[in-house]
Amino acid sequence: MNTGAGRPAAVPSPVIEVKDLAKRYGEHQALGGVSFDVGRGELFALLGPNGAGKTTLLSILCTILKPNSGTARIAGVDVLKSPLRARRNIGVVFQEPSLDDRLSVEENLKFHALAYGVPMSVSQKRIDALLELVELGEVKERLVRTLSSGMKRRLEIARALVHNSRVLFLDEPTVGLDAQSRERIWFYLRRLQELRGLTIVVTTHYIEEVERCDRVCVIDHGAVLAMGTPDELKHTIGREYLRIRPKDSAAKTEILAHYGPRGATSGEGILISDVDDAAVEDFLERFGTRIRSLDVERPSLESVFLTLTGKAPRDQEASPRERTLSFARQGGEHTR
């Protein structure tokens, strides 16, 4: 599906330029000619279900994978022709943990600085400032294995910036974290964006996190379906829908069967698109005694996602294929 919101618009001062990127794995097309720009200092979200092509796209931008065709530039540097130069401009927070838990917090950062050739005369000052920013200064001598999951993720963000990167890529940065830790991660990201003018690209399944971003790119089956600010997408694509909580699995199955492509699972509940007063009355007449609750919700990013992909966004683990193709190659940024 293509929409007006899906056509890439001119972005002033782009720091990321992607044009016609395509990637195949045998007969499987992971990306089918993706194009977009990301502006300097922008917080940009890639939103899509597992298998949509998000991780493949990030892997190409981070110089871990090579596309079959197309181009990508980071801060004016071609990631295919000059991958080492491109890496000087990027930091990456992997979906899978990639810290050395045998080292201390500070030692992890010092090792990263050494790997990137950051002069010792500036590295310690930079490390101290980053630890202060992510509120880990008081635990800098602790072994990483003793940290909580949220603290480790904050350390990974600090590590990605030790070499003074201009672009930060984060692949599902808050998966597995509790609500409080997730909130703190986003606090730090916004702070980095404001203090450093950092360009941030994040993939996520969490709709409430996408609401925080400057622009959103919805991707599925290797294609860009829509792009715009959260408000633009809600205004142009979002629809009202019913959110239903059935009494049991039998009712859930029957409701989904009745509504066909208009219905989708959402956690333990169901979403039904294209609703009006008559649709609500019809639903209550058919299934009113078989549900626990029913709400009519106004256009949202969740309804945008459902309209474009035919699916409801779900918090789910990455598939084995995604993990194989992605940043499960921990430390891949140092292999070339």
Tab-separated table of C-alpha atoms in Angstrom:
chain	number	residue	atom	x	y	z
A	1	MET	CA	0.000	0.000	0.000
A	2	ASN	CA	1.285	3.453	-0.870
A	3	THR	CA	-0.030	6.632	0.631
A	4	GLY	CA	0.726	10.304	0.252
A	5	ALA	CA	2.442	10.108	3.628
A	6	GLY	CA	4.655	7.368	2.255
A	7	ARG	CA	6.360	9.481	-0.407
A	8	PRO	CA	9.756	10.667	0.825
A	9	ALA	CA	9.800	14.437	1.210
A	10	ALA	CA	12.804	16.699	0.936
A	11	VAL	CA	14.587	16.915	4.278
A	12	PRO	CA	16.730	19.964	5.072
A	13	SER	CA	20.330	19.163	5.988
A	14	PRO	CA	20.002	15.366	5.709
A	15	VAL	CA	22.608	13.430	7.661
A	16	ILE	CA	21.304	10.060	6.444
A	17	GLU	CA	20.473	9.581	2.748
A	18	VAL	CA	19.008	6.260	1.595
A	19	LYS	CA	18.136	5.682	-2.054
A	20	ASP	CA	16.655	2.545	-3.625
A	21	LEU	CA	18.239	0.108	-1.162
A	22	ALA	CA	17.456	-3.505	-2.039
A	23	LYS	CA	18.583	-6.714	-0.345
A	24	ARG	CA	17.783	-10.331	-1.146
A	25	TYR	CA	18.575	-13.585	0.652
A	26	GLY	CA	18.163	-16.173	-2.074
A	27	GLU	CA	14.513	-15.956	-3.135
A	28	HIS	CA	13.557	-13.817	-0.158
A	29	GLN	CA	13.463	-10.064	-0.726
A	30	ALA	CA	14.225	-8.357	2.580
A	31	LEU	CA	14.294	-4.823	1.127
A	32	GLY	CA	12.665	-3.768	-2.120
A	33	GLY	CA	14.053	-0.376	-3.049
A	34	VAL	CA	13.786	1.692	0.139
A	35	SER	CA	14.389	5.451	-0.009
A	36	PHE	CA	14.281	8.155	2.675
A	37	ASP	CA	16.345	10.919	4.291
A	38	VAL	CA	16.838	11.721	7.977
A	39	GLY	CA	17.540	15.289	8.983
A	40	ARG	CA	20.329	16.451	11.254
A	41	GLY	CA	19.259	16.286	14.906
A	42	GLU	CA	16.111	14.285	14.112
A	43	LEU	CA	14.661	11.443	16.210
A	44	PHE	CA	13.491	9.024	13.517
A	45	ALA	CA	11.589	5.771	14.138
A	46	LEU	CA	11.406	2.665	11.966
A	47	LEU	CA	8.147	0.933	12.859
A	48	GLY	CA	7.152	-2.451	11.515
A	49	PRO	CA	6.412	-6.067	12.448
A	50	ASN	CA	9.121	-8.706	12.744
A	51	GLY	CA	10.411	-9.640	9.304
A	52	ALA	CA	9.525	-6.202	7.876
A	53	GLY	CA	13.141	-5.414	6.942
A	54	LYS	CA	13.989	-2.977	9.758
A	55	THR	CA	16.988	-4.869	11.070
A	56	THR	CA	18.317	-5.581	7.574
A	57	LEU	CA	18.067	-1.860	6.825
A	58	LEU	CA	19.916	-0.894	9.999
A	59	SER	CA	22.576	-3.529	9.322
A	60	ILE	CA	23.261	-1.962	5.926
A	61	LEU	CA	23.420	1.552	7.358
A	62	CYS	CA	25.850	0.304	10.009
A	63	THR	CA	28.039	-1.307	7.277
A	64	ILE	CA	27.446	-4.832	8.626
A	65	LEU	CA	25.584	-5.987	5.485
A	66	LYS	CA	25.954	-5.033	1.848
A	67	PRO	CA	22.833	-4.378	-0.248
A	68	ASN	CA	22.291	-5.882	-3.679
A	69	SER	CA	21.629	-2.421	-5.061
A	70	GLY	CA	21.040	1.172	-4.008
A	71	THR	CA	23.071	3.677	-2.025
A	72	ALA	CA	23.299	4.971	1.527
A	73	ARG	CA	25.263	7.896	2.905
A	74	ILE	CA	25.950	8.836	6.538
A	75	ALA	CA	27.117	12.415	7.093
A	76	GLY	CA	28.011	12.573	3.412
A	77	VAL	CA	30.047	9.337	3.478
A	78	ASP	CA	29.045	6.419	1.233
A	79	VAL	CA	28.658	3.405	3.552
A	80	LEU	CA	29.520	0.970	0.733
A	81	LYS	CA	32.550	2.728	-0.694
A	82	SER	CA	33.994	3.985	2.602
A	83	PRO	CA	32.664	1.802	5.463
A	84	LEU	CA	35.481	2.659	7.867
A	85	ARG	CA	34.960	6.393	7.390
A	86	ALA	CA	31.217	5.930	7.792
A	87	ARG	CA	31.712	4.106	11.088
A	88	ARG	CA	33.492	7.109	12.514
A	89	ASN	CA	30.163	8.902	12.329
A	90	ILE	CA	27.893	6.238	13.821
A	91	GLY	CA	27.236	4.591	17.157
A	92	VAL	CA	25.142	1.451	17.541
A	93	VAL	CA	23.136	-0.035	20.386
A	94	PHE	CA	22.539	-3.655	19.477
A	95	GLN	CA	19.360	-5.578	20.144
A	96	GLU	CA	21.414	-8.311	21.780
A	97	PRO	CA	23.747	-7.421	24.696
A	98	SER	CA	27.285	-6.739	23.494
A	99	LEU	CA	29.133	-5.495	26.577
A	100	ASP	CA	32.053	-7.376	28.103
A	101	ASP	CA	30.626	-8.309	31.489
A	102	ARG	CA	34.097	-9.256	32.792
A	103	LEU	CA	35.150	-5.622	32.629
A	104	SER	CA	33.992	-2.687	34.694
A	105	VAL	CA	31.682	0.036	33.423
A	106	GLU	CA	34.607	2.406	32.842
A	107	GLU	CA	36.812	-0.285	31.302
A	108	ASN	CA	34.164	-1.048	28.662
A	109	LEU	CA	34.187	2.583	27.606
A	110	LYS	CA	37.981	2.825	27.640
A	111	PHE	CA	38.264	-0.262	25.449
A	112	HIS	CA	35.816	1.213	22.944
A	113	ALA	CA	37.716	4.508	22.897
A	114	LEU	CA	40.955	2.610	22.268
A	115	ALA	CA	39.385	0.617	19.421
A	116	TYR	CA	38.317	3.848	17.730
A	117	GLY	CA	41.647	5.596	18.269
A	118	VAL	CA	40.286	8.291	20.575
A	119	PRO	CA	43.311	10.098	22.042
A	120	MET	CA	43.840	9.392	25.745
A	121	SER	CA	44.049	13.126	26.333
A	122	VAL	CA	40.336	13.486	25.486
A	123	SER	CA	38.884	10.022	26.135
A	124	GLN	CA	38.757	10.191	29.944
A	125	LYS	CA	37.031	13.563	29.972
A	126	ARG	CA	34.535	12.328	27.388
A	127	ILE	CA	33.915	9.092	29.308
A	128	ASP	CA	33.313	10.969	32.563
A	129	ALA	CA	30.841	13.305	30.837
A	130	LEU	CA	28.915	10.429	29.247
A	131	LEU	CA	28.730	8.464	32.500
A	132	GLU	CA	27.392	11.554	34.195
A	133	LEU	CA	24.820	12.007	31.429
A	134	VAL	CA	23.432	8.468	31.771
A	135	GLU	CA	23.757	8.565	35.566
A	136	LEU	CA	26.340	5.800	35.888
A	137	GLY	CA	29.228	7.834	37.277
A	138	GLU	CA	28.828	6.418	40.774
A	139	VAL	CA	29.076	2.805	39.529
A	140	LYS	CA	31.906	3.204	37.020
A	141	GLU	CA	34.143	0.744	38.894
A	142	ARG	CA	31.514	-1.991	39.141
A	143	LEU	CA	31.720	-5.058	36.899
A	144	VAL	CA	29.120	-4.976	34.144
A	145	ARG	CA	27.780	-8.380	35.202
A	146	THR	CA	26.509	-6.782	38.423
A	147	LEU	CA	24.372	-4.162	36.646
A	148	SER	CA	20.640	-4.284	36.011
A	149	SER	CA	19.346	-4.615	32.440
A	150	GLY	CA	18.413	-0.941	32.366
A	151	MET	CA	21.853	0.148	33.550
A	152	LYS	CA	23.512	-2.032	30.913
A	153	ARG	CA	21.429	-0.431	28.187
A	154	ARG	CA	22.367	3.034	29.436
A	155	LEU	CA	26.020	1.981	29.357
A	156	GLU	CA	25.616	0.771	25.774
A	157	ILE	CA	24.262	4.177	24.797
A	158	ALA	CA	27.261	5.873	26.429
A	159	ARG	CA	29.662	3.479	24.712
A	160	ALA	CA	28.119	4.227	21.304
A	161	LEU	CA	29.000	7.902	21.774
A	162	VAL	CA	32.568	7.643	23.091
A	163	HIS	CA	34.031	8.239	19.624
A	164	ASN	CA	31.865	11.373	19.238
A	165	SER	CA	29.457	9.816	16.744
A	166	ARG	CA	27.011	12.034	14.888
A	167	VAL	CA	24.358	9.362	14.355
A	168	LEU	CA	23.046	6.847	16.893
A	169	PHE	CA	21.299	3.665	15.739
A	170	LEU	CA	19.277	1.688	18.282
A	171	ASP	CA	17.668	-1.660	17.441
A	172	GLU	CA	14.766	-2.303	19.847
A	173	PRO	CA	16.606	-0.538	22.704
A	174	THR	CA	13.935	-1.067	25.380
A	175	VAL	CA	12.905	-4.690	24.745
A	176	GLY	CA	12.959	-6.648	28.000
A	177	LEU	CA	13.155	-3.558	30.225
A	178	ASP	CA	10.600	-2.604	32.850
A	179	ALA	CA	8.443	0.493	32.352
A	180	GLN	CA	10.606	2.709	34.550
A	181	SER	CA	13.815	1.714	32.746
A	182	ARG	CA	12.171	2.256	29.367
A	183	GLU	CA	11.108	5.748	30.438
A	184	ARG	CA	14.650	6.614	31.548
A	185	ILE	CA	16.156	5.382	28.272
A	186	TRP	CA	13.894	7.750	26.330
A	187	PHE	CA	14.724	10.574	28.702
A	188	TYR	CA	18.415	10.107	27.926
A	189	LEU	CA	17.785	9.903	24.163
A	190	ARG	CA	15.865	13.172	24.106
A	191	ARG	CA	18.525	14.783	26.271
A	192	LEU	CA	21.268	13.645	23.882
A	193	GLN	CA	19.298	14.953	20.950
A	194	GLU	CA	18.908	18.355	22.576
A	195	LEU	CA	22.410	18.713	24.062
A	196	ARG	CA	24.458	17.284	21.196
A	197	GLY	CA	22.229	17.750	18.153
A	198	LEU	CA	22.486	13.987	17.777
A	199	THR	CA	20.608	12.251	14.964
A	200	ILE	CA	18.878	9.152	16.335
A	201	VAL	CA	17.332	6.255	14.394
A	202	VAL	CA	15.434	3.701	16.454
A	203	THR	CA	13.462	0.558	15.666
A	204	THR	CA	10.699	-0.383	18.067
A	205	HIS	CA	7.465	-2.332	18.486
A	206	TYR	CA	6.200	-0.004	21.208
A	207	ILE	CA	3.628	2.410	19.781
A	208	GLU	CA	3.819	4.693	22.811
A	209	GLU	CA	7.550	5.142	22.139
A	210	VAL	CA	6.962	6.058	18.500
A	211	GLU	CA	4.740	8.921	19.673
A	212	ARG	CA	7.891	10.557	21.085
A	213	CYS	CA	9.679	10.640	17.725
A	214	ASP	CA	9.917	13.534	15.276
A	215	ARG	CA	9.078	11.339	12.283
A	216	VAL	CA	7.978	7.753	11.763
A	217	CYS	CA	8.671	5.434	8.830
A	218	VAL	CA	6.279	2.465	8.664
A	219	ILE	CA	7.918	-0.454	6.889
A	220	ASP	CA	6.635	-3.929	6.010
A	221	HIS	CA	7.714	-6.626	3.557
A	222	GLY	CA	10.805	-4.584	2.733
A	223	ALA	CA	8.892	-1.498	1.568
A	224	VAL	CA	8.158	1.931	3.025
A	225	LEU	CA	4.387	2.146	3.469
A	226	ALA	CA	4.133	5.604	5.012
A	227	MET	CA	6.276	8.335	6.495
A	228	GLY	CA	5.551	11.484	8.442
A	229	THR	CA	5.198	12.984	11.890
A	230	PRO	CA	2.988	11.029	14.319
A	231	ASP	CA	0.246	13.651	13.953
A	232	GLU	CA	0.451	13.619	10.149
A	233	LEU	CA	0.106	9.841	10.027
A	234	LYS	CA	-2.816	9.829	12.441
A	235	HIS	CA	-4.580	12.570	10.477
A	236	THR	CA	-4.095	11.061	7.001
A	237	ILE	CA	-4.206	7.322	7.658
A	238	GLY	CA	-5.488	6.631	11.159
A	239	ARG	CA	-9.060	5.407	11.653
A	240	GLU	CA	-11.419	4.863	14.518
A	241	TYR	CA	-11.586	1.253	15.658
A	242	LEU	CA	-13.040	-0.990	18.293
A	243	ARG	CA	-10.839	-2.426	21.009
A	244	ILE	CA	-12.483	-5.557	22.371
A	245	ARG	CA	-11.638	-7.901	25.184
A	246	PRO	CA	-13.468	-11.226	24.632
A	247	LYS	CA	-14.566	-13.410	27.536
A	248	ASP	CA	-12.752	-16.487	26.244
A	249	SER	CA	-10.682	-17.871	23.364
A	250	ALA	CA	-13.761	-19.291	21.616
A	251	ALA	CA	-15.337	-15.831	21.448
A	252	LYS	CA	-12.071	-14.345	20.228
A	253	THR	CA	-11.813	-16.897	17.421
A	254	GLU	CA	-15.428	-16.351	16.345
A	255	ILE	CA	-15.139	-12.555	16.336
A	256	LEU	CA	-11.935	-12.648	14.279
A	257	ALA	CA	-13.513	-15.083	11.811
A	258	HIS	CA	-16.581	-12.849	11.414
A	259	TYR	CA	-14.647	-9.647	10.708
A	260	GLY	CA	-11.923	-11.178	8.540
A	261	PRO	CA	-9.229	-8.689	7.447
A	262	ARG	CA	-10.872	-5.896	9.456
A	263	GLY	CA	-9.932	-7.672	12.698
A	264	ALA	CA	-6.529	-8.237	14.272
A	265	THR	CA	-5.237	-9.549	17.573
A	266	SER	CA	-3.721	-7.084	20.024
A	267	GLY	CA	-2.293	-8.843	23.072
A	268	GLU	CA	-5.230	-10.665	24.649
A	269	GLY	CA	-7.752	-8.476	22.840
A	270	ILE	CA	-8.984	-7.651	19.345
A	271	LEU	CA	-8.924	-4.544	17.156
A	272	ILE	CA	-11.604	-3.989	14.513
A	273	SER	CA	-11.137	-1.187	11.994
A	274	ASP	CA	-13.593	0.899	9.950
A	275	VAL	CA	-16.177	1.461	12.655
A	276	ASP	CA	-19.114	3.841	12.990
A	277	ASP	CA	-22.203	3.930	15.198
A	278	ALA	CA	-23.950	1.293	13.105
A	279	ALA	CA	-20.911	-0.994	13.335
A	280	VAL	CA	-20.879	-0.704	17.128
A	281	GLU	CA	-24.587	-1.506	17.330
A	282	ASP	CA	-24.133	-4.503	15.019
A	283	PHE	CA	-21.243	-5.814	17.078
A	284	LEU	CA	-23.138	-5.526	20.362
A	285	GLU	CA	-26.126	-7.307	18.858
A	286	ARG	CA	-23.949	-10.196	17.685
A	287	PHE	CA	-21.362	-10.514	20.448
A	288	GLY	CA	-22.431	-8.266	23.324
A	289	THR	CA	-22.818	-11.112	25.803
A	290	ARG	CA	-19.443	-12.646	24.940
A	291	ILE	CA	-17.087	-9.757	25.737
A	292	ARG	CA	-15.617	-8.260	28.892
A	293	SER	CA	-15.153	-4.748	27.507
A	294	LEU	CA	-15.479	-2.624	24.372
A	295	ASP	CA	-13.980	0.784	23.639
A	296	VAL	CA	-14.171	3.012	20.576
A	297	GLU	CA	-10.757	4.598	20.070
A	298	ARG	CA	-9.932	7.644	17.985
A	299	PRO	CA	-7.282	7.613	15.226
A	300	SER	CA	-3.895	6.650	16.655
A	301	LEU	CA	-0.563	5.309	15.488
A	302	GLU	CA	-1.841	1.861	16.377
A	303	SER	CA	-4.704	2.297	13.918
A	304	VAL	CA	-2.217	3.636	11.341
A	305	PHE	CA	-0.159	0.467	11.762
A	306	LEU	CA	-3.236	-1.746	11.508
A	307	THR	CA	-4.491	0.066	8.405
A	308	LEU	CA	-1.149	-0.194	6.604
A	309	THR	CA	0.007	-3.672	7.583
A	310	GLY	CA	-3.216	-5.497	8.458
A	311	LYS	CA	-1.617	-6.355	11.796
A	312	ALA	CA	-1.727	-4.926	15.287
A	313	PRO	CA	1.684	-4.013	16.726
A	314	ARG	CA	2.731	-6.604	19.282
A	315	ASP	CA	5.621	-6.763	21.730
A	316	GLN	CA	7.376	-9.914	20.605
A	317	GLU	CA	10.811	-11.424	20.471
A	318	ALA	CA	12.806	-11.233	17.287
A	319	SER	CA	12.580	-14.281	15.080
A	320	PRO	CA	15.622	-16.607	14.800
A	321	ARG	CA	16.161	-15.326	11.253
A	322	GLU	CA	16.210	-11.724	12.428
A	323	ARG	CA	18.697	-12.531	15.148
A	324	THR	CA	20.911	-14.350	12.646
A	325	LEU	CA	20.882	-11.523	10.134
A	326	SER	CA	21.191	-8.689	12.582
A	327	PHE	CA	23.252	-7.377	15.391
A	328	ALA	CA	23.540	-10.828	16.888
A	329	ARG	CA	26.918	-10.517	15.233
A	330	GLN	CA	27.918	-8.732	18.392
A	331	GLY	CA	30.739	-6.317	17.946
A	332	GLY	CA	30.249	-6.396	14.176
A	333	GLU	CA	31.176	-2.742	14.035
A	334	HIS	CA	34.797	-3.733	14.721
A	335	THR	CA	35.116	-6.520	12.162
A	336	ARG	CA	35.990	-4.469	9.123
